[in-house]
Coordinates of N, CA and C in Angstrom, one line a residue:
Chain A
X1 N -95.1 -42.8 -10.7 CA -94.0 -41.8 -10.6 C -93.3 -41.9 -9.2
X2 N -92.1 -42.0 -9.1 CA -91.3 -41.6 -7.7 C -91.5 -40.2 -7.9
X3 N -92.0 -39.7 -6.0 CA -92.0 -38.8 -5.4 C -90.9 -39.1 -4.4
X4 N -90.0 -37.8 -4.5 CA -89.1 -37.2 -4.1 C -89.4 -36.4 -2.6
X5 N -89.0 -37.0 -1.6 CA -89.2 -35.7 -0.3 C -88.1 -35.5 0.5
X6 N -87.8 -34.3 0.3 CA -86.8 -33.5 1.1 C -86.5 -32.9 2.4
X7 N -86.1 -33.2 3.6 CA -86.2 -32.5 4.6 C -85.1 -32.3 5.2
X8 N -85.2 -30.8 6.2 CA -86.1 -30.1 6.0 C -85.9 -28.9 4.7
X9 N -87.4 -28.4 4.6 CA -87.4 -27.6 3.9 C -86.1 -26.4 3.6
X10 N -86.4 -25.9 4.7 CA -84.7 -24.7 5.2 C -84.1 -25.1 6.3
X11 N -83.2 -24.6 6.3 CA -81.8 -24.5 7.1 C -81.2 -23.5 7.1
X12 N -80.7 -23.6 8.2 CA -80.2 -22.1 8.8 C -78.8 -22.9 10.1
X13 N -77.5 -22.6 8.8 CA -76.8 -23.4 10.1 C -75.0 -22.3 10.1
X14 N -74.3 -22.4 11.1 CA -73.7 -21.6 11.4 C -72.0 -21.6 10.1
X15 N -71.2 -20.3 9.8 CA -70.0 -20.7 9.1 C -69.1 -21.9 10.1
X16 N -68.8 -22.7 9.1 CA -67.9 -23.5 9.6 C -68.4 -24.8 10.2
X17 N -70.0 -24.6 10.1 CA -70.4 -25.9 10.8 C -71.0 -26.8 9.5
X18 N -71.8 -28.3 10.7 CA -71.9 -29.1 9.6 C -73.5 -28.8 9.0
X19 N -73.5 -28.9 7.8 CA -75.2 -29.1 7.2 C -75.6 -30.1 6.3
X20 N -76.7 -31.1 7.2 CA -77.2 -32.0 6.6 C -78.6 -32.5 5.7
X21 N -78.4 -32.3 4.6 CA -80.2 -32.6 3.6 C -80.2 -33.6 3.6
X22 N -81.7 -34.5 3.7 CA -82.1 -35.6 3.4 C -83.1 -35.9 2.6
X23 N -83.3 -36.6 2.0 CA -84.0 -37.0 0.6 C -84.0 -38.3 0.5
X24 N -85.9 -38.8 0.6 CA -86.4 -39.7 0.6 C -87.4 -40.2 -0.6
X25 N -86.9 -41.2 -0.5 CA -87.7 -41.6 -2.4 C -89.2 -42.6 -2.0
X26 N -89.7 -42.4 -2.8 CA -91.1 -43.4 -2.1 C -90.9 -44.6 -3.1
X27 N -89.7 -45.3 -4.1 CA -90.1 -46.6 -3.8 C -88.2 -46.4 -4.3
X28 N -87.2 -47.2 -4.3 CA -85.9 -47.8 -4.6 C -85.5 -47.6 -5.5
X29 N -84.2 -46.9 -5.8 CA -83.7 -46.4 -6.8 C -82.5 -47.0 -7.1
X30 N -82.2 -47.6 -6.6 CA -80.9 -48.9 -7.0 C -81.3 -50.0 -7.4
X31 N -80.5 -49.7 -8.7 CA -80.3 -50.7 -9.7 C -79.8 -51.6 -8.9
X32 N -80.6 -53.2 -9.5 CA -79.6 -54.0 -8.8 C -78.7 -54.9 -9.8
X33 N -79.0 -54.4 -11.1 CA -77.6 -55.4 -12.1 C -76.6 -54.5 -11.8
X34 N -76.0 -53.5 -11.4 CA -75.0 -52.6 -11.3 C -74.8 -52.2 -9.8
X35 N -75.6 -52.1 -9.1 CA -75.6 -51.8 -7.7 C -75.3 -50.4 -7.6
X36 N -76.0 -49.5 -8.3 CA -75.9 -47.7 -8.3 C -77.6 -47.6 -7.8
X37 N -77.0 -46.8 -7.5 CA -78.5 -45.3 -7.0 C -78.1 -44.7 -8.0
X38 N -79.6 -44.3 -8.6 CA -79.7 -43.6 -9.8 C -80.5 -41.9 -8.8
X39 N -79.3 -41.3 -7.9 CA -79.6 -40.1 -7.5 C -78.3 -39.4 -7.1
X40 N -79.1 -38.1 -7.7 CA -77.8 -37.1 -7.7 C -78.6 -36.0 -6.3
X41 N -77.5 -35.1 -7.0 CA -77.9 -33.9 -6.1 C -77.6 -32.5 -6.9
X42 N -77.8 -31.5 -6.5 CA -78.0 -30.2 -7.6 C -78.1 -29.0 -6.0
X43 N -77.3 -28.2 -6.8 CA -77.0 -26.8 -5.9 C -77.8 -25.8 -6.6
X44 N -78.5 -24.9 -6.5 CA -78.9 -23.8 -7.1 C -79.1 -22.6 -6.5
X45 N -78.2 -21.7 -7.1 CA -78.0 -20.2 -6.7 C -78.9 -19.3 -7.0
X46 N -79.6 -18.3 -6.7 CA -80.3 -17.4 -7.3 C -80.0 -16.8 -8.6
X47 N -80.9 -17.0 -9.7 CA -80.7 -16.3 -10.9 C -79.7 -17.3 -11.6
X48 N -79.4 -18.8 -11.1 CA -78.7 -19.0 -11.9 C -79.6 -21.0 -12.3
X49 N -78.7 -21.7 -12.9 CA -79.6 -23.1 -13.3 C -78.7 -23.7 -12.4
X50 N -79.3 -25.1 -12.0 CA -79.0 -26.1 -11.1 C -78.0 -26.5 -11.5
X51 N -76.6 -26.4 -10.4 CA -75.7 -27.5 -10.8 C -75.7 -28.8 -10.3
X52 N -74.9 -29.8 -11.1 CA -74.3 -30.8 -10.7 C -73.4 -31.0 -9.8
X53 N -73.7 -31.8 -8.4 CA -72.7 -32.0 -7.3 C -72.5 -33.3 -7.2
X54 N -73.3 -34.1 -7.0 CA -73.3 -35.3 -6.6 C -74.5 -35.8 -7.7
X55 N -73.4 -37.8 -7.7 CA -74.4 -38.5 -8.8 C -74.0 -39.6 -8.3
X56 N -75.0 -40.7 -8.8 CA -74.7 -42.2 -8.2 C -74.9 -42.1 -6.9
X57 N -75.3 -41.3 -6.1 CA -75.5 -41.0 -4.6 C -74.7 -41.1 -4.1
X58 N -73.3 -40.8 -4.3 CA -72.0 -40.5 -3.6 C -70.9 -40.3 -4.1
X59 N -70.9 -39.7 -5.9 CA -69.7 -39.4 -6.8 C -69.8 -38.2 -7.3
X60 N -68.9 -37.4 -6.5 CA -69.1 -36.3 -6.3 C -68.2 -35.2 -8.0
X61 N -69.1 -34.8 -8.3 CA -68.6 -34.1 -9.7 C -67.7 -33.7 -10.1
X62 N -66.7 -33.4 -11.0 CA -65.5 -32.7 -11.3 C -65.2 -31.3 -10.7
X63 N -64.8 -31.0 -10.2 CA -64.6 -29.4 -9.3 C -65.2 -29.2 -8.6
X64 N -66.4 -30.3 -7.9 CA -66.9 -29.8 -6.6 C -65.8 -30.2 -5.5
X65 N -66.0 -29.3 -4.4 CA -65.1 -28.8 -3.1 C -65.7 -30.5 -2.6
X66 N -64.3 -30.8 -1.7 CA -64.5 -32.3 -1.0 C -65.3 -31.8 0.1
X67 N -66.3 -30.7 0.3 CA -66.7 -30.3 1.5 C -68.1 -31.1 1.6
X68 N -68.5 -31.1 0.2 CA -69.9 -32.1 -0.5 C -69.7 -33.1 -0.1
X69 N -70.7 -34.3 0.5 CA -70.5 -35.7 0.1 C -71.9 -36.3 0.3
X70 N -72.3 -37.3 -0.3 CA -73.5 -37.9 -0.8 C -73.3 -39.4 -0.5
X71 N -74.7 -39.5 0.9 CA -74.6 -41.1 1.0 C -76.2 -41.6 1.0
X72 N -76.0 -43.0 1.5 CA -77.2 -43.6 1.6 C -77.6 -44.3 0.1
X73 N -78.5 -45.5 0.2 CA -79.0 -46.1 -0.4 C -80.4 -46.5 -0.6
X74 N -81.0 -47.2 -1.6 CA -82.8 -47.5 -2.0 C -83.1 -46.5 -1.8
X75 N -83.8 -46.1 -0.6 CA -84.7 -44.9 -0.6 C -84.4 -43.8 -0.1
X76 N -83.4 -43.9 0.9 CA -82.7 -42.9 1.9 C -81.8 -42.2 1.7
X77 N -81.5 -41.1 1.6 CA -80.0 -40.5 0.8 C -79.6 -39.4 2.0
X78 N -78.3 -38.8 1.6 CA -77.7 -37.5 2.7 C -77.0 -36.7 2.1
X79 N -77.0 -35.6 1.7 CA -76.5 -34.6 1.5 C -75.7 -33.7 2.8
X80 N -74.5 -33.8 2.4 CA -73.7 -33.2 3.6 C -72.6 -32.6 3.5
X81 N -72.6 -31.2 4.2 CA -71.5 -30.1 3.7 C -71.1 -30.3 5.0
X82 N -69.4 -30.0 5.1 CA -68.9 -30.3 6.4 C -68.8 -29.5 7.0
X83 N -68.0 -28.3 6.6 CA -68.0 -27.0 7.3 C -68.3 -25.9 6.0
X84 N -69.3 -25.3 6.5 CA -70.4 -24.6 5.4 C -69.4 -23.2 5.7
X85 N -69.4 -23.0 4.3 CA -69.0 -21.3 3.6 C -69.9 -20.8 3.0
X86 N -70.0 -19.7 2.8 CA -70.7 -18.2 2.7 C -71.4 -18.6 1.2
X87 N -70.5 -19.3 0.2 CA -71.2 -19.1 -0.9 C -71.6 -20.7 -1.3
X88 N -72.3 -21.1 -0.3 CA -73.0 -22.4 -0.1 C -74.3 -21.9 0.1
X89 N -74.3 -20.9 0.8 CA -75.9 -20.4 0.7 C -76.9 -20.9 -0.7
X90 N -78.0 -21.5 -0.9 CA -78.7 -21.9 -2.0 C -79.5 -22.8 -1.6
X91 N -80.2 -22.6 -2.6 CA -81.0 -24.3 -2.7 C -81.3 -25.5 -3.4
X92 N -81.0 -26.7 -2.5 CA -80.4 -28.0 -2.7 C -81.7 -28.9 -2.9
X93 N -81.5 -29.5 -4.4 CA -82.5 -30.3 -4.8 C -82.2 -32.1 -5.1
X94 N -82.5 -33.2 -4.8 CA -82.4 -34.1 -5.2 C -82.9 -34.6 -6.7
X95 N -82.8 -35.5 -7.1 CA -83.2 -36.0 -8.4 C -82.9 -36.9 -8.7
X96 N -83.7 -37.7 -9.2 CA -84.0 -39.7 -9.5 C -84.0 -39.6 -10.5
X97 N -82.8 -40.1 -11.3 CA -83.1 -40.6 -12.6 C -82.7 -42.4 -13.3
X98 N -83.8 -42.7 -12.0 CA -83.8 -44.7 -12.1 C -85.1 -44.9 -13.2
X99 N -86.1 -43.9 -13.3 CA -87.2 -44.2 -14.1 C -87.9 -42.6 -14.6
X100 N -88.5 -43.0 -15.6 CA -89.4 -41.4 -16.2 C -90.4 -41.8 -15.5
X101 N -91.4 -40.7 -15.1 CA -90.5 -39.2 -15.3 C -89.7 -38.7 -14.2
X102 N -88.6 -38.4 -14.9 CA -87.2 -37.6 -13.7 C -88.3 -37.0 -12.7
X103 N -88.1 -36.9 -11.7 CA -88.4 -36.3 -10.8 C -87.4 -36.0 -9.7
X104 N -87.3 -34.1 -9.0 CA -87.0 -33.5 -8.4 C -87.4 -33.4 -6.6
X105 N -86.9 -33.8 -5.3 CA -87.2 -33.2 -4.4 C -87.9 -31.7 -4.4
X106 N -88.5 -31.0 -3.6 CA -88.9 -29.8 -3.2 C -88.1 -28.6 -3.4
X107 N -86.9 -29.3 -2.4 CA -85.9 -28.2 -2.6 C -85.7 -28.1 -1.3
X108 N -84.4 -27.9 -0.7 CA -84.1 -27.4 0.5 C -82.9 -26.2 0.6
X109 N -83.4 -25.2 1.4 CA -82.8 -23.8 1.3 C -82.2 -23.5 2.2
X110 N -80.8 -23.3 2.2 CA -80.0 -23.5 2.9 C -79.9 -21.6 3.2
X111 N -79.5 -21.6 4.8 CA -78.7 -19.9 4.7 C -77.9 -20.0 5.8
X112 N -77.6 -19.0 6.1 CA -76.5 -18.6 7.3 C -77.0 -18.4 8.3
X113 N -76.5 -18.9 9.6 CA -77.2 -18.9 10.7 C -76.4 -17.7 11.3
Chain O
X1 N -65.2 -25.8 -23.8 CA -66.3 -26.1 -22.9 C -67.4 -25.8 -23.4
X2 N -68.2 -26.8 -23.0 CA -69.9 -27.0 -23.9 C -70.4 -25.8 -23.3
X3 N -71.2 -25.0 -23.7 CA -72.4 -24.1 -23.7 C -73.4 -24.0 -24.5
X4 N -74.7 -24.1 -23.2 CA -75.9 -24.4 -23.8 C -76.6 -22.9 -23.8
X5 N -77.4 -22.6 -24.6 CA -78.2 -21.3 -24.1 C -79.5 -21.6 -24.9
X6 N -80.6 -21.0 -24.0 CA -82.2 -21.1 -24.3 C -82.5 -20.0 -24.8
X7 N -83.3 -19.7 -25.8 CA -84.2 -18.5 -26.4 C -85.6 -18.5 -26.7
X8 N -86.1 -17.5 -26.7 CA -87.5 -17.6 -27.2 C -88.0 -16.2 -26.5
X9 N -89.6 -16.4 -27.0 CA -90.3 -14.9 -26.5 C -90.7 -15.1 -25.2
X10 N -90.3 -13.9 -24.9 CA -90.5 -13.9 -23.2 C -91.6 -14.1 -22.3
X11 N -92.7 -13.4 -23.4 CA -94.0 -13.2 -23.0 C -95.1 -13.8 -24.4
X12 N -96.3 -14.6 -23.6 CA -97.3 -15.1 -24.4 C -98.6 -14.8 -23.9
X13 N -99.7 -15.2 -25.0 CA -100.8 -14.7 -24.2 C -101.6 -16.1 -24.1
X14 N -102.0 -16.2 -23.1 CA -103.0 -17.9 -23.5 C -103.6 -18.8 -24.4
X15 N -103.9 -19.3 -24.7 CA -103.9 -20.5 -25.9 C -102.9 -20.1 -27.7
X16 N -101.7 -19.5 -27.0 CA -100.7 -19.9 -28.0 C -100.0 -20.7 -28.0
X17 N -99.0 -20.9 -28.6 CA -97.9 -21.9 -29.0 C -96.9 -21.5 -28.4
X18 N -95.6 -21.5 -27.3 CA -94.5 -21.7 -26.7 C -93.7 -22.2 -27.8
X19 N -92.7 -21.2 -28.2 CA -91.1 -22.5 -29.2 C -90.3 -22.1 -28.6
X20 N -89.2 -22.3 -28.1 CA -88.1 -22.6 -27.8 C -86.6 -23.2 -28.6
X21 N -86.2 -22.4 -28.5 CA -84.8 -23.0 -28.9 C -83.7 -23.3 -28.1
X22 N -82.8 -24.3 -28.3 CA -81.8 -24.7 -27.6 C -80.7 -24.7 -28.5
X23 N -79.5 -23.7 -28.6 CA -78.6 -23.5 -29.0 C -77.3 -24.1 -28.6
X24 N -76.1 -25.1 -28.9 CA -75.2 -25.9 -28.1 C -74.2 -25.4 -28.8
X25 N -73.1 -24.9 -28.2 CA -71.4 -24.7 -28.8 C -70.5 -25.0 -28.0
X26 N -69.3 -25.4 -28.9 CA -68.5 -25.8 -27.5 C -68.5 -27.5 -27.9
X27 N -69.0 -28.3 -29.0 CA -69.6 -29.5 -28.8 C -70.4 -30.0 -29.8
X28 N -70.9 -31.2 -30.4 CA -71.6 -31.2 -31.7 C -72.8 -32.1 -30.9
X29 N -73.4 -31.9 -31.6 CA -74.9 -32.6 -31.1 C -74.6 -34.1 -31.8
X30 N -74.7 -34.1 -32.9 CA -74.0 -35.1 -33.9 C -73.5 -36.1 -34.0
X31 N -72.3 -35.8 -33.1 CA -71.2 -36.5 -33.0 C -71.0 -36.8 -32.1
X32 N -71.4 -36.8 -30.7 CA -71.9 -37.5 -29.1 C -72.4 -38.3 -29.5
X33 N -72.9 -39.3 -28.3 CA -73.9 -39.3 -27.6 C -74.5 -39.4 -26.8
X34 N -74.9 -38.0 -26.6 CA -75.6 -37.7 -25.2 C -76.9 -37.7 -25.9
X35 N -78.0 -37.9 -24.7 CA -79.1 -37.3 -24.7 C -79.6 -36.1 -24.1
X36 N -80.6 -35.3 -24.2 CA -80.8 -33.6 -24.1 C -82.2 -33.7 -23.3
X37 N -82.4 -32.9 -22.3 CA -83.4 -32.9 -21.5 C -83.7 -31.7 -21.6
X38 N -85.2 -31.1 -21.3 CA -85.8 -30.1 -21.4 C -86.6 -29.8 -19.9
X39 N -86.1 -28.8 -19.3 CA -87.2 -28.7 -17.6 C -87.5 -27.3 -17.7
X40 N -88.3 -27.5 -16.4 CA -89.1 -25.9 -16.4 C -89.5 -25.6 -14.8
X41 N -89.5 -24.7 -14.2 CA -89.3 -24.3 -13.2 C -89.8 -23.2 -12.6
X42 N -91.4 -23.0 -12.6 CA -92.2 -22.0 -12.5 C -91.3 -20.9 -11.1
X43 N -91.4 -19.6 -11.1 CA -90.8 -18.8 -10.6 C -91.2 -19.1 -8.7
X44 N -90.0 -19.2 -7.9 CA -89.7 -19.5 -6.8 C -90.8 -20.9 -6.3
X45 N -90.2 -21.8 -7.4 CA -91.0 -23.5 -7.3 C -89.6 -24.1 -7.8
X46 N -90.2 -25.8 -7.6 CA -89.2 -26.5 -8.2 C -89.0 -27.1 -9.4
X47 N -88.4 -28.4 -9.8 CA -88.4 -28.1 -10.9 C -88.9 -29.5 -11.8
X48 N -89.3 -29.6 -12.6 CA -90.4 -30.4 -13.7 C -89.7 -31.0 -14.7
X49 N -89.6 -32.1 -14.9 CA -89.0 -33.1 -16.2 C -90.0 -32.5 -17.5
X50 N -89.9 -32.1 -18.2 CA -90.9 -31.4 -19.5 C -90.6 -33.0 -20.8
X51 N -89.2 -33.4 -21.1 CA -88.8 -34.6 -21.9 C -87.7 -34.4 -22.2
X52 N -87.0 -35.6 -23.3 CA -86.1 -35.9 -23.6 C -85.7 -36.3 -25.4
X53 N -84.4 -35.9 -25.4 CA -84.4 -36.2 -26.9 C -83.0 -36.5 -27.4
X54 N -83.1 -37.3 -28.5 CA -81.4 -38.0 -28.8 C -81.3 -37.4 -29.9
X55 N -80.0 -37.1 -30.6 CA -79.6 -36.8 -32.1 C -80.8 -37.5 -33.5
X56 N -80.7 -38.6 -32.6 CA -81.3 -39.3 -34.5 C -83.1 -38.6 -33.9
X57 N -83.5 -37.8 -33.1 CA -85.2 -37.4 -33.1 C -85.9 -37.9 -32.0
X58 N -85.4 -39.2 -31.2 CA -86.1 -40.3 -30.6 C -86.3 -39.0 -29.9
X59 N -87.3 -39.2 -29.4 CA -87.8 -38.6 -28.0 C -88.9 -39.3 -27.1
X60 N -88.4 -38.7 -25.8 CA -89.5 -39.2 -24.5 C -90.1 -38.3 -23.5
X61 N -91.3 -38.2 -23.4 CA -92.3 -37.0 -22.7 C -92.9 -37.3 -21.7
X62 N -92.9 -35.9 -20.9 CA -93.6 -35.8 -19.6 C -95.6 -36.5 -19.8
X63 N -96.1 -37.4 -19.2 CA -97.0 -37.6 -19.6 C -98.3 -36.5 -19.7
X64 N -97.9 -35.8 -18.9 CA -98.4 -34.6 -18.1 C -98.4 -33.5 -19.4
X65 N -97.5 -33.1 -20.0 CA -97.6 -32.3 -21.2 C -97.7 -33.2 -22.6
X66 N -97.7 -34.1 -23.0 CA -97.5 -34.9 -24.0 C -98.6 -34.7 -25.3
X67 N -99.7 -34.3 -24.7 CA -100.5 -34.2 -25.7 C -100.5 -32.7 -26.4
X68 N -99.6 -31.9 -25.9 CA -99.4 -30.6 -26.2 C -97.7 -30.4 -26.7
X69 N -96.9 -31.3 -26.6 CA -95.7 -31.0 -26.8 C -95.1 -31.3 -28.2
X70 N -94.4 -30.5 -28.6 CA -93.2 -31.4 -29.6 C -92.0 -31.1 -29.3
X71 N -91.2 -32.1 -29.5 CA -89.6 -31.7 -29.3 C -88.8 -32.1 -30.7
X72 N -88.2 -30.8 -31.0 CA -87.0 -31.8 -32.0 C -85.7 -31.2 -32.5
X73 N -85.1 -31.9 -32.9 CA -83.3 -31.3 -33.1 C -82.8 -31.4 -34.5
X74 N -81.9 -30.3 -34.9 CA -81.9 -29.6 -36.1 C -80.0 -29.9 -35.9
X75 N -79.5 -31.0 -36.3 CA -78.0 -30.9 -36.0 C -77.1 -30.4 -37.0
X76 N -77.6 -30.1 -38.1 CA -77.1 -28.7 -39.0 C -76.7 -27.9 -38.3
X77 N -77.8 -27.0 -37.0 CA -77.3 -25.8 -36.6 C -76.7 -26.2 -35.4
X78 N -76.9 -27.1 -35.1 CA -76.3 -28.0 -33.1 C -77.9 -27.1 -32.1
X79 N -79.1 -27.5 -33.0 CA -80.0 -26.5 -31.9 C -81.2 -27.7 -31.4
X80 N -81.6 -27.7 -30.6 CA -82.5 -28.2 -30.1 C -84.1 -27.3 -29.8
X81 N -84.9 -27.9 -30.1 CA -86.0 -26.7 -29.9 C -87.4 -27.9 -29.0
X82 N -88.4 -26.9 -28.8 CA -89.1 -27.4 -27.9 C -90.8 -26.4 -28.6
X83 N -91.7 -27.0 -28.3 CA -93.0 -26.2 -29.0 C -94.0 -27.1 -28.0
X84 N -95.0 -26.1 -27.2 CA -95.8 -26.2 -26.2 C -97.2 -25.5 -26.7
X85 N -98.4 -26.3 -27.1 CA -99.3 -25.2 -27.4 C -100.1 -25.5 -26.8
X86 N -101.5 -24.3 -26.9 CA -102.2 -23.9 -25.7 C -101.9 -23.9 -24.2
X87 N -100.6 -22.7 -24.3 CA -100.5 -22.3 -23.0 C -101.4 -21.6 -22.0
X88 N -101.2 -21.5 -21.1 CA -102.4 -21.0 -19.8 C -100.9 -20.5 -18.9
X89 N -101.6 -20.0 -18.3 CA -100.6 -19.3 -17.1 C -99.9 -20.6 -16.3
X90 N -100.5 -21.4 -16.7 CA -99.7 -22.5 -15.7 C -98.1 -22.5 -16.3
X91 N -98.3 -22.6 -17.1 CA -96.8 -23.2 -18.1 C -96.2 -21.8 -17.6
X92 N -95.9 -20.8 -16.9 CA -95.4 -20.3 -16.7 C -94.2 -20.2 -16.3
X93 N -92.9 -20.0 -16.5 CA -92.0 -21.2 -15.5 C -90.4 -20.0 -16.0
X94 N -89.7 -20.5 -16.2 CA -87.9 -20.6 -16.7 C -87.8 -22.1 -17.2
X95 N -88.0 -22.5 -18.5 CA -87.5 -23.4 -19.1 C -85.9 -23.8 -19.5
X96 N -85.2 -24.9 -19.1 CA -83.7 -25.3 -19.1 C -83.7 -26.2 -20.4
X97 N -82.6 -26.5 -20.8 CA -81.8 -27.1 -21.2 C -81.0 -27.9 -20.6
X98 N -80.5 -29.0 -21.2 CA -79.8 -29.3 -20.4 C -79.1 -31.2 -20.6
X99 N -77.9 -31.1 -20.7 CA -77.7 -32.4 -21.3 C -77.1 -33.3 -20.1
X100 N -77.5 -35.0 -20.8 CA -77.4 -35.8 -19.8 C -75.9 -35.9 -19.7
X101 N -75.0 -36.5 -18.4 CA -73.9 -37.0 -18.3 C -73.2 -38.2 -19.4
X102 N -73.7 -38.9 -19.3 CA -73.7 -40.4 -19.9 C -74.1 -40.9 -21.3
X103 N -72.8 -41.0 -22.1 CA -73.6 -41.4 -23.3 C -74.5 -42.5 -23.5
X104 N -75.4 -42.4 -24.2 CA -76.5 -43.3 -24.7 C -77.5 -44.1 -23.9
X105 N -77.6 -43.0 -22.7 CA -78.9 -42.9 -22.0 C -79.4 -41.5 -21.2
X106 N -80.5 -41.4 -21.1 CA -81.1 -40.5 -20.2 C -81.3 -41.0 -18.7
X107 N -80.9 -42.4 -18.4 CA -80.5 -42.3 -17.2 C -79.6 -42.2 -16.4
X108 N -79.8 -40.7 -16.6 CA -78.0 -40.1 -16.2 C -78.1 -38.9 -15.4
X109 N -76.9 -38.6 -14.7 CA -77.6 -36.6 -13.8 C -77.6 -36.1 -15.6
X110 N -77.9 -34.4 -15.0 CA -77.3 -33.7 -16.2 C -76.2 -33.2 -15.7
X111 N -75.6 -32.6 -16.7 CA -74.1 -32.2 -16.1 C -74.2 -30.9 -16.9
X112 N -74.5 -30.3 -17.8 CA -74.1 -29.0 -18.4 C -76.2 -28.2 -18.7
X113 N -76.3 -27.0 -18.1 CA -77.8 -26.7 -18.3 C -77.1 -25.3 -18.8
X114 N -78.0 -24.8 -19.5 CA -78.4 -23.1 -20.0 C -78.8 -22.5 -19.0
X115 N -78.7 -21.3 -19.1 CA -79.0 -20.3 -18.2 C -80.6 -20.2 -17.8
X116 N -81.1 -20.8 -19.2 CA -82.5 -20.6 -18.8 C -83.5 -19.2 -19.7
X117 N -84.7 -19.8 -20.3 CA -85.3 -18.4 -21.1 C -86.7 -18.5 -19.8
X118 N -86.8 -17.5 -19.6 CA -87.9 -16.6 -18.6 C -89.3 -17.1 -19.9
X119 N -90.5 -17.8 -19.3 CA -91.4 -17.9 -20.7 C -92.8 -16.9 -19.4
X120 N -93.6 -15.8 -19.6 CA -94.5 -15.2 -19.0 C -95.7 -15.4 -19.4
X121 N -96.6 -16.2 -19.1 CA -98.4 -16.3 -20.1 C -99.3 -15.8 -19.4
X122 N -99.5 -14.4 -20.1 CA -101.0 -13.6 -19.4 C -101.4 -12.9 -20.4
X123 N -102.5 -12.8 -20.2 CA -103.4 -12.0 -21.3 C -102.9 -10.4 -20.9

């Protein structure tokens, strides 16, 4: 199984500033007949299901805000909001789907500093 | 716009049977093809691949639950269902719905999930 690790766990960063998650895979998730990372990324609000933000590790979904962007490759990825708003607060999960079983990061919990 | 939504009883008592339904509107099961994934997400934890399933029945399972699972799809009604027996408190969770991006694989993000059914196991 790829294990998924997230750091850090929480965050606590100011309106308007930058916030960065990282997510590390324990073995390479790029395809190499296609040259994709098979990793997204997922927002999740209280009481509500994970959305979709980022896929391919840097194509960022239909109506998400250009404030999202998703880099890195093989094992290394970034999750990065540029200047964080109020209803960003949540928690940000990774997920590999290069091999079963899918597997999720921890989660990292973002708030307002 | 697709909408998924999950059902079932809220609460179980240990070594029963878990079913689940996945209800899809907005969209035909049928007539895609997407694949459908099933997760679970014990209360303030993350979250768990449970399996996967295509219109024509194929399915692929968590190894971890497999000997206790079935999955299967009824495209008459557009529903997808899910059946877990001998539960224990573990299986405790919010079970999703949830379909893949990309036709004609599951190696895809998901892009559309249900709200989610609350499943509770205690005596």
């Amino acid at each position: 199984d790829i294990v998924m690790t997230q750091s850090p766990e929480s965050l606590a960063v100011s309106l308007g500033e930058r916030a960065t998650i990282n997510c590390k895979s324990s073995q390479s998730v790029l395809y190499g007949s296609n040259n994709k990372n098979y990793l997204a990324w997922y927002q999740q609000k209280p009481g509500q299901p994970p959305k979709l933000l980022i896929y391919w590790a840097s194509a960022r979904e239909s109506g998400v805000p250009d404030r999202f962007s998703g880099s890195g490759s093989g094992t290394d990825f970034t999750l990065t909001i540029s200047s964080l708003q109020a209803e960003d607060v949540a928690v940000y999960y990774c997920q590999q789907y290069y091999s079963t079983p899918i597997t999720f990061g921890q989660g990292t919990r973002l708030e307002i500093k | 716009q697709l909408q998924v939504q999950e059902s079932g009883p809220g609460l179980l008592k240990p070594s029963e049977t878990l079913s689940l339904t996945c209800t899809v509107s907005g969209g035909s099961i049928s007539s895609s093809d997407y694949y459908w994934g099933w997760f679970r997400q014990p209360p303030g934890k993350g979250l768990e691949w449970i399996g996967n399933i295509y219109k024509s029945g194929t399915t692929y399972y968590n190894s971890s639950l497999k000997s206790r699972l079935t999955m299967s799809v009824d495209t008459s009604k557009n529903q997808l269902s899910l059946k877990l027996t001998s539960v224990t408190a573990t299986d405790t969770a919010i079970y999703y719905c949830a379909k893949h991006r990309i036709g004609g694989t599951f190696y895809s993000p998901l892009d559309y999930w249900g709200q989610g059914a609350l499943v509770t196991v205690s005596s």
